[in-house]
């Protein structure tokens, strides 16, 4: 479609919109979008529900919260000055330091002036006639923009199961994903924690060290590998900084977008002794690269079971009481749930003030004023911690009433599960983009490079449209269908799709079971996105629209 002079806004022209682009969310996605798009001359406004930047790292302040990606890799690469000047202190950065980093980025690039904090978006509707998005906020403000980008995060809508009597508890209740900013002192308290996922396993050792007694309610035990966290070796930091570009380039060539040694050999081709040695080496290094010990761990049941049994052996070695060790031993596919990276988790069950309660097959009956009831037994607590996870990937998007062409809601479109083209756009929702949305590799990759790739793709796309005086872009239904079919085919080969996990929405009652992240790997995904762009945004319908900002000089 050729550019049309009259639709392109010139400097000084009145505009019916408040911004060229509204970004929802000021986590790592929103911050970089603002920096990038503002640098390109777009008028950008960011709306953020929290009172400050940081997204997931703003909300998740529970004891022990830290990233399970090594700090030298869990950072932006768009600015070499930034990555050279920032000093991570530990192998795995703790939450306060990651939040400090997000704040540093906001200040360094002067981002705050274009972010409205304490602003929760309630609705977003595409106005077909005007060709723009109208967003309403909880406080009653209404804002308009030609394009809208949802940078709302994959794990940002906390899930608190609707236990009977939940509001009756007279002690203190906390959710790991909404931790009080002032922290919590559990000294001398009887604490119950529900859940044993990544958040719980980080919090449990620290709460146990403080509380009078900690009772852990476990529905499914989890696999974990040790973090071996430590102060960051200055020599390593220096070496990485000397060749940051090289490390980032290597990372982009791996399946999860992480620079780590991936063994191309198959576990079942190795002798049992060699397998054991390889697992031990990975164990000694620690972290999620354990799953890179062999190429077939997520494709062959036998290989997976070998890795699982290796980890169960470590549990038996660590936990004094064989019955507790057995309860802590997962029987599902290792890596199907997010592999946890821990510090002293299993050891914590050797403490006299920690009790493990298995609630598999006997759901919590009710929360009572004193505590909770399960298996016919009553437990009394001063505090209950819900480490019960998130309505992942779709929760934050569906919490906003998003309406596309003809007023059709996203909730209706996604009734049977999320559908998108590349996890970036949806047919029927023109001019709307999602950062690390369902259908993109997101949670299977190092999130920071994935976020940067999405931001840069969206920025290039908007630049392309503006250059041509085009104000409207929408993925075609055919392109979306083909991507959904491809993503689902790739998932079916992978053992990860065979367990009940939040990746398929199994943690939320009634949520449609669809494998949400794209599991074809970061390099294949990036190649596809690049091809789509190189082919003039193949699979999209581009048209004039209205109120297109003038092309950059
Ligand atoms: O949440 P989860 P999370 N009754 O969903 C249990 C990222 N993350 O906050 O497994 C009883 O993993 C549930 O039991 P089950 C990371 O991607 C990263 O821990 O469903 N129990 C499970 O044990 C991670 O995967 C980092 O049987 C109930 C737990 O609650 C994701 O966030 C740190 C229940 C929830 O575990 C989510 O992790 C933290 C019920 N009704 C988080 N409902 C790092 O980077 C749920 N559960 C290190």
Coordinates of C-alpha atoms and ligand atoms in Angstrom, one line a residue:
X1 CA 0.0 0.0 0.0
X2 CA 1.6 3.3 -1.0
X3 CA 2.1 6.1 1.5
X4 CA -0.6 8.7 1.6
X5 CA 0.4 12.3 2.3
X6 CA -2.7 13.3 4.0
X7 CA -2.6 10.6 6.6
X8 CA 0.9 11.4 7.6
X9 CA 1.1 13.8 10.4
X10 CA 3.6 16.7 9.9
X11 CA 5.3 18.5 12.8
X12 CA 2.9 20.9 14.3
X13 CA -0.2 19.1 13.0
X14 CA -2.9 18.5 15.5
X15 CA -3.3 14.9 16.4
X16 CA -6.2 13.0 17.8
X17 CA -3.9 10.7 19.8
X18 CA -1.9 11.2 23.0
X19 CA 1.0 9.1 21.9
X20 CA 2.3 7.3 18.9
X21 CA 2.9 4.2 21.0
X22 CA 1.5 3.3 24.4
X23 CA 3.5 0.6 26.3
X24 CA 1.8 -1.2 29.1
X25 CA 4.4 -2.3 31.8
X26 CA 7.7 -0.8 33.0
X27 CA 9.6 -4.0 33.5
X28 CA 12.6 -4.9 31.4
X29 CA 10.4 -5.0 28.2
X30 CA 8.7 -1.6 28.8
X31 CA 12.0 0.1 29.8
X32 CA 13.8 -0.9 26.7
X33 CA 10.8 -0.2 24.4
X34 CA 10.6 3.3 25.8
X35 CA 14.3 3.9 25.3
X36 CA 14.4 2.4 21.8
X37 CA 11.2 4.0 20.4
X38 CA 11.9 7.4 22.0
X39 CA 15.3 7.3 20.4
X40 CA 13.6 6.8 17.0
X41 CA 11.5 9.9 17.6
X42 CA 8.2 8.2 18.5
X43 CA 6.1 9.8 21.2
X44 CA 5.9 7.0 23.7
X45 CA 4.0 6.8 27.0
X46 CA 4.4 3.9 29.4
X47 CA 1.7 3.0 31.9
X48 CA 2.7 0.9 34.9
X49 CA 0.5 -0.5 37.7
X50 CA 3.4 -0.5 40.2
X51 CA 4.9 2.5 41.9
X52 CA 8.2 2.1 40.3
X53 CA 10.1 0.2 37.5
X54 CA 11.2 -3.4 37.5
X55 CA 8.2 -5.5 36.7
X56 CA 8.6 -9.0 38.1
X57 CA 11.6 -7.8 40.2
X58 CA 9.5 -5.0 41.7
X59 CA 6.8 -7.4 42.9
X60 CA 8.7 -10.6 43.8
X61 CA 10.5 -9.5 47.0
X62 CA 10.2 -12.7 49.0
X63 CA 13.2 -13.9 51.0
X64 CA 15.8 -15.5 48.8
X65 CA 14.4 -14.2 45.5
X66 CA 17.1 -14.3 42.9
X67 CA 17.4 -15.0 39.2
X68 CA 18.3 -18.5 38.1
X69 CA 20.2 -17.2 35.0
X70 CA 23.8 -16.1 35.8
X71 CA 24.0 -12.4 36.4
X72 CA 26.5 -11.7 33.6
X73 CA 23.9 -13.0 31.2
X74 CA 20.7 -11.7 32.8
X75 CA 21.3 -8.2 31.6
X76 CA 20.7 -5.9 28.7
X77 CA 23.1 -6.0 25.8
X78 CA 21.7 -3.0 23.8
X79 CA 24.2 -0.6 25.4
X80 CA 27.8 -1.7 25.7
X81 CA 28.5 1.2 28.0
X82 CA 25.8 -0.1 30.3
X83 CA 27.0 -3.6 30.3
X84 CA 30.6 -2.5 30.9
X85 CA 29.8 -0.1 33.7
X86 CA 27.4 -2.3 35.7
X87 CA 29.0 -4.5 38.4
X88 CA 27.1 -7.6 39.4
X89 CA 28.1 -8.8 42.8
X90 CA 27.2 -12.5 42.8
X91 CA 27.1 -15.4 40.3
X92 CA 23.2 -15.2 40.6
X93 CA 21.9 -11.8 41.3
X94 CA 19.6 -11.3 44.2
X95 CA 16.3 -9.5 43.6
X96 CA 17.3 -6.2 45.3
X97 CA 20.3 -6.0 43.0
X98 CA 18.3 -6.7 39.8
X99 CA 15.8 -4.1 40.9
X100 CA 18.6 -1.7 41.5
X101 CA 19.8 -2.4 38.0
X102 CA 16.3 -1.7 36.6
X103 CA 16.3 1.6 38.5
X104 CA 19.8 2.4 37.2
X105 CA 18.7 1.8 33.6
X106 CA 15.6 4.0 34.1
X107 CA 17.8 6.8 35.5
X108 CA 20.7 6.4 33.1
X109 CA 18.5 6.7 30.1
X110 CA 16.2 9.3 31.6
X111 CA 13.1 7.0 31.2
X112 CA 11.0 8.0 34.2
X113 CA 9.6 11.2 32.7
X114 CA 7.6 9.1 30.2
X115 CA 6.3 6.5 32.6
X116 CA 3.0 7.0 34.5
X117 CA 3.3 4.9 37.7
X118 CA 0.4 3.6 39.8
X119 CA -1.6 3.4 36.6
X120 CA -3.4 0.2 36.0
X121 CA -4.9 -0.3 32.6
X122 CA -8.3 -1.8 32.7
X123 CA -9.4 -1.8 29.0
X124 CA -7.8 -1.4 25.7
X125 CA -9.9 -1.1 22.6
X126 CA -9.1 -0.7 18.9
X127 CA -11.1 2.1 17.4
X128 CA -11.6 0.8 13.8
X129 CA -12.7 4.2 12.4
X130 CA -10.1 6.3 14.1
X131 CA -7.5 3.5 13.6
X132 CA -6.0 3.8 17.0
X133 CA -6.1 2.2 20.5
X134 CA -7.9 3.7 23.4
X135 CA -6.8 2.6 26.8
X136 CA -8.7 3.3 30.1
X137 CA -7.1 3.2 33.5
X138 CA -8.4 2.3 36.8
X139 CA -8.3 5.9 37.9
X140 CA -10.6 6.9 35.0
X141 CA -8.0 8.3 32.6
X142 CA -8.4 7.7 28.9
X143 CA -5.4 7.6 26.5
X144 CA -5.0 7.1 22.8
X145 CA -2.2 5.8 20.7
X146 CA -1.7 4.6 17.1
X147 CA 0.1 1.5 18.4
X148 CA -0.1 -0.3 21.7
X149 CA 2.5 -2.7 23.1
X150 CA 1.7 -5.0 26.0
X151 CA 4.9 -5.5 27.9
X152 CA 3.0 -7.0 30.8
X153 CA 5.2 -10.0 31.6
X154 CA 4.8 -13.7 31.5
X155 CA 4.6 -14.3 35.3
X156 CA 3.0 -11.2 36.7
X157 CA -0.5 -12.2 37.7
X158 CA -0.3 -14.0 41.0
X159 CA -2.4 -17.1 41.5
X160 CA -3.9 -17.5 44.9
X161 CA -6.2 -20.6 44.8
X162 CA -9.7 -19.9 46.1
X163 CA -9.4 -22.1 49.2
X164 CA -12.5 -22.3 51.2
X165 CA -12.3 -19.8 54.1
X166 CA -9.3 -18.0 52.7
X167 CA -10.4 -14.7 54.2
X168 CA -11.0 -16.0 57.6
X169 CA -7.4 -16.5 58.6
X170 CA -6.5 -14.2 61.5
X171 CA -2.7 -14.4 61.1
X172 CA -0.7 -12.7 58.3
X173 CA -1.1 -13.9 54.7
X174 CA 1.5 -13.3 52.0
X175 CA 1.9 -14.3 48.4
X176 CA 5.5 -14.6 47.1
X177 CA 4.6 -12.6 44.0
X178 CA 3.3 -9.6 46.1
X179 CA 5.7 -9.4 48.9
X180 CA 5.6 -6.4 51.3
X181 CA 8.2 -3.8 50.5
X182 CA 9.2 -3.5 54.1
X183 CA 10.0 -7.2 54.3
X184 CA 8.6 -9.7 56.8
X185 CA 10.1 -10.8 60.1
X186 CA 9.2 -14.4 60.8
X187 CA 11.2 -14.6 64.1
X188 CA 9.4 -16.7 66.6
X189 CA 6.5 -17.4 64.3
X190 CA 4.7 -20.6 63.2
X191 CA 4.7 -20.4 59.5
X192 CA 2.9 -22.5 56.9
X193 CA 3.9 -22.3 53.2
X194 CA 1.8 -23.7 50.4
X195 CA 3.7 -24.7 47.2
X196 CA 7.1 -26.0 46.3
X197 CA 7.9 -24.3 43.0
X198 CA 10.9 -22.0 42.2
X199 CA 9.6 -19.2 44.5
X200 CA 9.0 -21.5 47.5
X201 CA 12.3 -23.4 47.2
X202 CA 14.2 -20.1 47.4
X203 CA 12.1 -18.8 50.3
X204 CA 11.9 -22.0 52.4
X205 CA 15.5 -22.2 53.6
X206 CA 15.5 -18.5 54.7
X207 CA 12.1 -18.6 56.3
X208 CA 13.1 -21.8 58.1
X209 CA 16.2 -20.2 59.5
X210 CA 14.0 -17.4 61.0
X211 CA 10.7 -19.0 62.0
X212 CA 10.0 -20.9 65.2
X213 CA 8.5 -23.6 63.0
X214 CA 7.9 -23.9 59.2
X215 CA 5.4 -26.4 57.8
X216 CA 5.7 -27.0 54.0
X217 CA 2.6 -28.2 52.1
X218 CA 3.8 -30.0 49.0
X219 CA 1.5 -31.1 46.3
X220 CA 4.2 -32.0 43.7
X221 CA 7.9 -32.3 44.6
X222 CA 10.3 -30.5 42.2
X223 CA 13.6 -31.3 40.7
X224 CA 16.4 -28.9 41.5
X225 CA 20.1 -28.4 40.9
X226 CA 22.4 -26.5 43.2
X227 CA 23.1 -22.8 42.4
X228 CA 26.6 -22.9 44.1
X229 CA 26.0 -19.2 44.3
X230 CA 29.0 -17.1 45.4
X231 CA 30.5 -13.6 45.0
X232 CA 31.2 -13.1 41.4
X233 CA 34.9 -13.9 40.6
X234 CA 36.5 -10.6 39.6
X235 CA 38.6 -12.4 37.0
X236 CA 35.5 -14.0 35.4
X237 CA 33.7 -10.6 35.4
X238 CA 36.8 -9.1 33.7
X239 CA 37.0 -11.9 31.1
X240 CA 33.3 -11.6 30.2
X241 CA 33.5 -7.8 29.9
X242 CA 36.6 -8.2 27.6
X243 CA 34.5 -10.2 25.2
X244 CA 30.9 -9.4 26.1
X245 CA 29.9 -9.3 22.4
X246 CA 31.4 -12.8 21.9
X247 CA 29.5 -14.2 24.8
X248 CA 26.2 -12.7 23.6
X249 CA 26.8 -14.0 20.1
X250 CA 27.4 -17.5 21.4
X251 CA 24.3 -17.3 23.6
X252 CA 22.2 -16.4 20.5
X253 CA 23.2 -19.6 18.9
X254 CA 21.9 -21.8 21.7
X255 CA 18.4 -23.2 22.2
X256 CA 17.7 -21.1 25.4
X257 CA 19.7 -18.1 24.3
X258 CA 22.3 -18.7 27.0
X259 CA 26.0 -19.1 26.7
X260 CA 26.6 -22.5 28.2
X261 CA 28.2 -25.8 27.0
X262 CA 25.5 -27.9 25.4
X263 CA 26.5 -31.5 24.9
X264 CA 25.5 -32.7 21.5
X265 CA 25.9 -36.4 22.5
X266 CA 22.9 -38.5 23.5
X267 CA 22.7 -39.8 27.1
X268 CA 21.7 -43.3 26.0
X269 CA 24.8 -43.5 23.7
X270 CA 27.0 -43.0 26.7
X271 CA 28.1 -45.8 29.1
X272 CA 26.4 -45.6 32.5
X273 CA 29.8 -44.5 34.0
X274 CA 30.2 -41.7 31.4
X275 CA 26.6 -40.6 32.0
X276 CA 27.2 -40.5 35.8
X277 CA 30.5 -38.5 35.3
X278 CA 28.8 -36.0 33.0
X279 CA 25.9 -35.5 35.4
X280 CA 28.4 -35.0 38.3
X281 CA 30.3 -32.4 36.3
X282 CA 27.1 -30.5 35.6
X283 CA 26.0 -30.8 39.2
X284 CA 29.4 -29.5 40.4
X285 CA 29.0 -26.5 38.1
X286 CA 25.3 -26.0 39.1
X287 CA 22.4 -24.2 37.5
X288 CA 20.0 -24.9 34.7
X289 CA 22.8 -26.0 32.3
X290 CA 22.4 -29.4 34.0
X291 CA 19.7 -30.0 31.3
X292 CA 22.4 -29.5 28.6
X293 CA 24.4 -32.5 29.9
X294 CA 23.0 -34.5 26.9
X295 CA 21.0 -33.6 23.8
X296 CA 18.2 -36.1 24.4
X297 CA 17.2 -35.3 28.0
X298 CA 14.0 -33.7 26.9
X299 CA 13.3 -36.0 24.0
X300 CA 13.9 -39.5 25.3
X301 CA 12.0 -40.9 28.3
X302 CA 15.0 -43.2 29.1
X303 CA 17.5 -40.4 29.0
X304 CA 15.2 -38.2 31.1
X305 CA 14.8 -40.9 33.7
X306 CA 18.6 -41.4 33.9
X307 CA 18.9 -37.7 34.8
X308 CA 15.9 -37.8 37.1
X309 CA 17.3 -40.8 39.0
X310 CA 20.7 -39.0 39.3
X311 CA 18.9 -36.1 41.1
X312 CA 16.9 -38.4 43.3
X313 CA 20.2 -40.0 44.4
X314 CA 21.3 -36.5 45.5
X315 CA 18.1 -36.1 47.5
X316 CA 18.7 -39.5 49.3
X317 CA 22.3 -38.4 50.0
X318 CA 21.2 -35.1 51.5
X319 CA 18.1 -35.7 53.4
X320 CA 18.5 -37.6 56.7
X321 CA 15.1 -39.1 57.0
X322 CA 14.5 -41.7 54.2
X323 CA 10.7 -41.1 54.3
X324 CA 11.1 -37.4 53.8
X325 CA 13.7 -38.0 51.1
X326 CA 11.2 -40.2 49.3
X327 CA 8.4 -37.6 49.6
X328 CA 10.8 -35.0 48.2
X329 CA 11.7 -37.1 45.2
X330 CA 9.8 -36.1 42.0
X331 CA 8.5 -38.9 39.8
X332 CA 7.6 -36.7 36.9
X333 CA 9.8 -35.7 33.9
X334 CA 12.8 -33.7 34.9
X335 CA 12.7 -30.3 33.1
X336 CA 9.0 -30.5 32.4
X337 CA 8.4 -28.1 35.2
X338 CA 10.9 -25.3 35.4
X339 CA 14.0 -26.8 36.8
X340 CA 14.7 -25.1 40.2
X341 CA 18.1 -23.8 41.1
X342 CA 18.5 -23.9 44.9
X343 CA 20.6 -23.2 47.8
X344 CA 20.3 -25.7 50.7
X345 CA 16.7 -26.5 49.9
X346 CA 16.7 -30.3 50.7
X347 CA 19.1 -29.7 53.6
X348 CA 16.4 -27.6 55.2
X349 CA 14.3 -30.7 55.8
X350 CA 17.0 -31.9 58.2
X351 CA 16.2 -29.0 60.6
X352 CA 14.1 -29.9 63.6
X353 CA 11.8 -26.9 63.0
X354 CA 10.7 -27.9 59.5
X355 CA 7.9 -30.3 58.7
X356 CA 7.0 -31.5 55.2
X357 CA 3.3 -32.3 54.7
X358 CA 2.4 -34.2 51.5
X359 CA -0.9 -33.0 50.2
X360 CA -0.8 -34.9 46.9
X361 CA -4.3 -36.4 46.5
X362 CA -5.7 -34.7 49.5
X363 CA -6.3 -31.0 48.7
X364 CA -6.3 -28.4 51.4
X365 CA -9.8 -28.6 52.8
X366 CA -10.0 -25.0 54.1
X367 CA -8.2 -22.1 55.5
X368 CA -9.4 -21.5 59.1
X369 CA -9.1 -18.5 61.4
X370 CA -6.2 -20.4 63.1
X371 CA -4.4 -21.9 60.1
X372 CA -5.5 -24.6 57.7
X373 CA -7.0 -28.1 57.5
X374 CA -5.8 -30.9 55.3
X375 CA -6.1 -34.6 55.5
X376 CA -8.5 -34.2 58.4
X377 CA -5.7 -32.5 60.5
X378 CA -5.7 -28.9 61.6
X379 CA -2.5 -26.8 61.6
X380 CA -2.2 -23.6 63.5
X381 CA 0.0 -20.7 62.1
X382 CA 0.9 -17.1 62.8
X383 CA 1.5 -16.6 59.1
X384 CA 0.6 -18.4 55.8
X385 CA 2.8 -17.9 52.7
X386 CA 1.1 -18.7 49.4
X387 CA 3.9 -19.7 47.0
X388 CA 1.3 -20.8 44.5
X389 CA 2.6 -19.3 41.4
X390 CA 1.0 -17.3 38.6
X391 CA -1.7 -17.3 35.9
X392 CA 1.2 -17.5 33.5
X393 CA 1.6 -16.0 30.1
X394 CA -2.0 -15.1 29.4
X395 CA -3.1 -13.9 32.9
X396 CA -1.8 -10.3 32.7
X397 CA -3.1 -9.9 29.1
X398 CA -6.6 -11.2 29.9
X399 CA -6.7 -9.1 33.1
X400 CA -7.1 -6.2 30.7
X401 CA -10.3 -6.1 28.7
X402 CA -8.6 -6.1 25.3
X403 CA -10.9 -5.6 22.3
X404 CA -9.9 -5.7 18.7
X405 CA -11.8 -5.4 15.4
X406 CA -15.6 -5.2 15.8
X407 CA -15.3 -5.1 19.6
X408 CA -14.2 -8.8 19.7
X409 CA -12.5 -9.5 23.0
X410 CA -9.2 -11.2 23.4
X411 CA -10.8 -13.4 26.1
X412 CA -13.2 -14.6 23.5
X413 CA -10.5 -15.2 20.9
X414 CA -8.4 -17.1 23.4
X415 CA -11.3 -19.1 24.9
X416 CA -9.7 -22.4 23.8
X417 CA -6.2 -21.2 24.5
X418 CA -3.9 -18.4 23.3
X419 CA -3.3 -17.9 19.5
X420 CA -0.8 -15.5 18.1
X421 CA 1.5 -14.9 15.2
X422 CA 5.0 -15.4 16.5
X423 CA 3.9 -14.5 20.1
X424 CA 4.1 -10.9 18.9
X425 CA 0.7 -10.1 17.3
X426 CA -2.9 -11.5 17.0
X427 CA -5.2 -11.6 14.0
X428 CA -8.2 -9.3 14.7
X429 CA -6.1 -7.0 16.9
X430 CA -4.4 -4.5 14.6
X431 CA -1.6 -2.4 15.8
X432 CA -1.2 -4.4 19.0
X433 CA 2.0 -6.1 19.9
X434 CA 3.0 -8.3 22.9
X435 CA 6.5 -8.7 24.3
X436 CA 7.3 -12.3 25.0
X437 CA 3.7 -13.3 24.4
X438 CA 2.4 -16.8 24.3
X439 CA 3.7 -18.4 21.1
X440 CA 7.2 -17.0 21.6
X441 CA 10.2 -18.7 23.3
X442 CA 10.0 -16.4 26.3
X443 CA 10.1 -18.5 29.4
X444 CA 12.2 -21.2 27.8
X445 CA 15.0 -18.7 27.1
X446 CA 17.0 -16.2 28.9
X447 CA 14.3 -13.5 29.2
X448 CA 16.5 -10.5 28.7
X449 CA 17.8 -11.4 25.2
X450 CA 14.3 -12.5 24.3
X451 CA 12.8 -9.2 25.4
X452 CA 15.5 -7.3 23.5
X453 CA 14.8 -9.3 20.3
X454 CA 11.1 -8.6 20.6
X455 CA 11.6 -4.9 21.3
X456 CA 14.0 -4.5 18.3
X457 CA 11.6 -6.4 16.0
X458 CA 8.7 -4.2 17.1
X459 CA 10.8 -1.1 16.7
X460 CA 12.0 -2.1 13.3
X461 CA 8.4 -2.8 12.3
X462 CA 7.1 0.5 13.5
X463 CA 10.0 2.3 11.7
X464 CA 9.1 0.4 8.5
X465 CA 5.5 1.5 8.8
X466 CA 6.3 5.1 9.5
X467 CA 8.8 5.3 6.6
X468 CA 6.0 4.2 4.3
X469 CA 3.3 6.3 5.9
X470 CA 1.4 3.2 7.0
X471 CA -0.6 3.3 10.1
X472 CA -2.1 -0.1 10.4
X473 CA -0.6 -3.6 10.7
X474 CA -2.5 -6.8 11.4
X475 CA -1.4 -10.4 11.2
X476 CA -3.5 -12.5 8.8
X477 CA -5.5 -15.4 10.2
X478 CA -3.7 -17.7 7.8
X479 CA -0.2 -16.7 9.2
X480 CA -1.5 -17.0 12.7
X481 CA -3.0 -20.5 12.1
X482 CA 0.2 -21.7 10.5
X483 CA 2.3 -20.4 13.4
X484 CA 0.0 -22.0 16.0
X485 CA 0.1 -25.3 14.1
X486 CA 3.9 -25.2 13.9
X487 CA 4.3 -24.3 17.5
X488 CA 2.0 -27.1 18.6
X489 CA 3.8 -29.6 16.3
X490 CA 7.2 -28.7 17.8
X491 CA 5.9 -29.0 21.3
X492 CA 4.5 -32.5 20.7
X493 CA 8.0 -33.9 20.2
X494 CA 9.2 -32.4 23.5
X495 CA 8.8 -34.2 26.8
X496 CA 8.0 -30.8 28.4
X497 CA 4.5 -30.9 26.8
X498 CA 3.7 -34.2 28.6
X499 CA 3.3 -33.1 32.2
X500 CA 0.8 -30.9 34.0
X501 CA 2.6 -27.6 34.3
X502 CA 1.9 -23.9 34.1
X503 CA 3.4 -24.1 30.6
X504 CA 0.1 -25.7 29.6
X505 CA -2.1 -23.8 32.0
X506 CA -2.6 -26.8 34.3
X507 CA -2.1 -24.9 37.5
X508 CA -5.2 -22.8 37.0
X509 CA -8.5 -24.6 37.3
X510 CA -10.6 -24.2 34.1
X511 CA -7.7 -22.7 32.1
X512 CA -7.6 -24.2 28.6
X513 CA -4.7 -26.7 28.2
X514 CA -2.5 -25.3 25.4
X515 CA 1.3 -25.5 25.4
X516 CA 1.9 -21.7 25.6
X517 CA 5.6 -21.0 25.0
X518 CA 7.2 -21.7 21.7
X519 CA 9.7 -24.6 22.1
X520 CA 11.5 -24.6 18.8
X521 CA 14.5 -22.7 20.3
X522 CA 15.7 -19.2 20.2
X523 CA 17.8 -19.4 17.0
X524 CA 15.0 -20.9 14.9
X525 CA 12.6 -18.4 16.3
X526 CA 14.8 -15.4 15.6
X527 CA 15.5 -16.6 12.1
X528 CA 11.7 -16.8 11.4
X529 CA 11.1 -13.3 12.8
X530 CA 13.9 -11.9 10.7
X531 CA 12.6 -13.6 7.6
X532 CA 9.1 -12.2 8.2
X533 CA 10.6 -8.7 8.4
X534 CA 12.9 -9.2 5.5
X535 CA 10.0 -10.2 3.3
X536 CA 8.1 -7.0 4.0
X537 CA 6.3 -8.3 7.0
X538 CA 5.1 -11.5 5.5
X539 CA 1.9 -12.8 7.0
X540 CA 0.8 -9.3 7.9
X541 CA -1.7 -7.0 6.2
X542 CA -0.3 -3.5 6.1
X543 CA -2.5 -0.5 5.3
X544 CA -2.7 3.3 5.6
X545 CA -4.5 3.7 8.9
X546 CA -4.7 7.1 10.3
X547 CA -2.5 9.5 12.3
X548 CA 0.8 8.1 11.2
X549 CA 3.7 10.0 12.7
X550 CA 6.0 11.8 10.2
X551 CA 9.0 9.8 9.1
X552 CA 12.2 10.5 11.0
X553 CA 14.5 13.0 9.3
Ligands
LIG1 O1 5.1 -21.0 41.0 P1 4.9 -22.5 40.5 P2 6.5 -20.2 41.4 N1 -2.9 -26.4 46.4 O2 3.7 -22.5 39.7 C1 1.6 -25.2 44.3 C2 9.6 -18.3 37.7 N2 10.4 -18.0 38.8 O3 6.1 -18.9 41.8 O4 3.2 -28.3 41.4 C3 -1.7 -26.8 46.8 O5 6.2 -23.0 39.9 C4 2.1 -25.9 43.1 O6 1.8 -27.3 43.2 P3 1.8 -28.2 41.8 C5 9.9 -19.7 37.1 O7 9.7 -19.6 35.7 C6 11.8 -18.0 38.6 O8 7.3 -21.0 42.3 O9 0.9 -27.5 40.9 N3 -0.6 -26.4 46.1 C7 3.5 -25.6 43.1 O10 4.3 -26.3 44.0 C8 8.8 -20.5 37.8 O11 8.6 -21.7 37.2 C9 12.6 -17.8 39.7 O12 1.3 -29.5 42.2 C10 -0.7 -25.6 45.1 C11 3.5 -24.1 43.7 O13 2.2 -24.0 44.3 C12 7.7 -19.5 37.8 O14 8.3 -18.3 38.1 C13 12.1 -17.7 41.0 C14 -2.0 -25.1 44.7 C15 3.5 -23.1 42.6 O15 4.7 -23.2 41.9 C16 6.7 -19.8 38.9 O16 7.3 -20.2 40.1 C17 10.8 -17.8 41.1 C18 -3.1 -25.6 45.4 N4 -4.4 -25.3 45.1 C19 9.9 -17.9 40.1 N5 -1.9 -24.3 43.6 C20 14.0 -17.7 39.4 O17 14.5 -17.1 38.5 C21 -0.6 -24.3 43.4 N6 0.1 -25.0 44.2 C22 14.9 -18.5 40.3

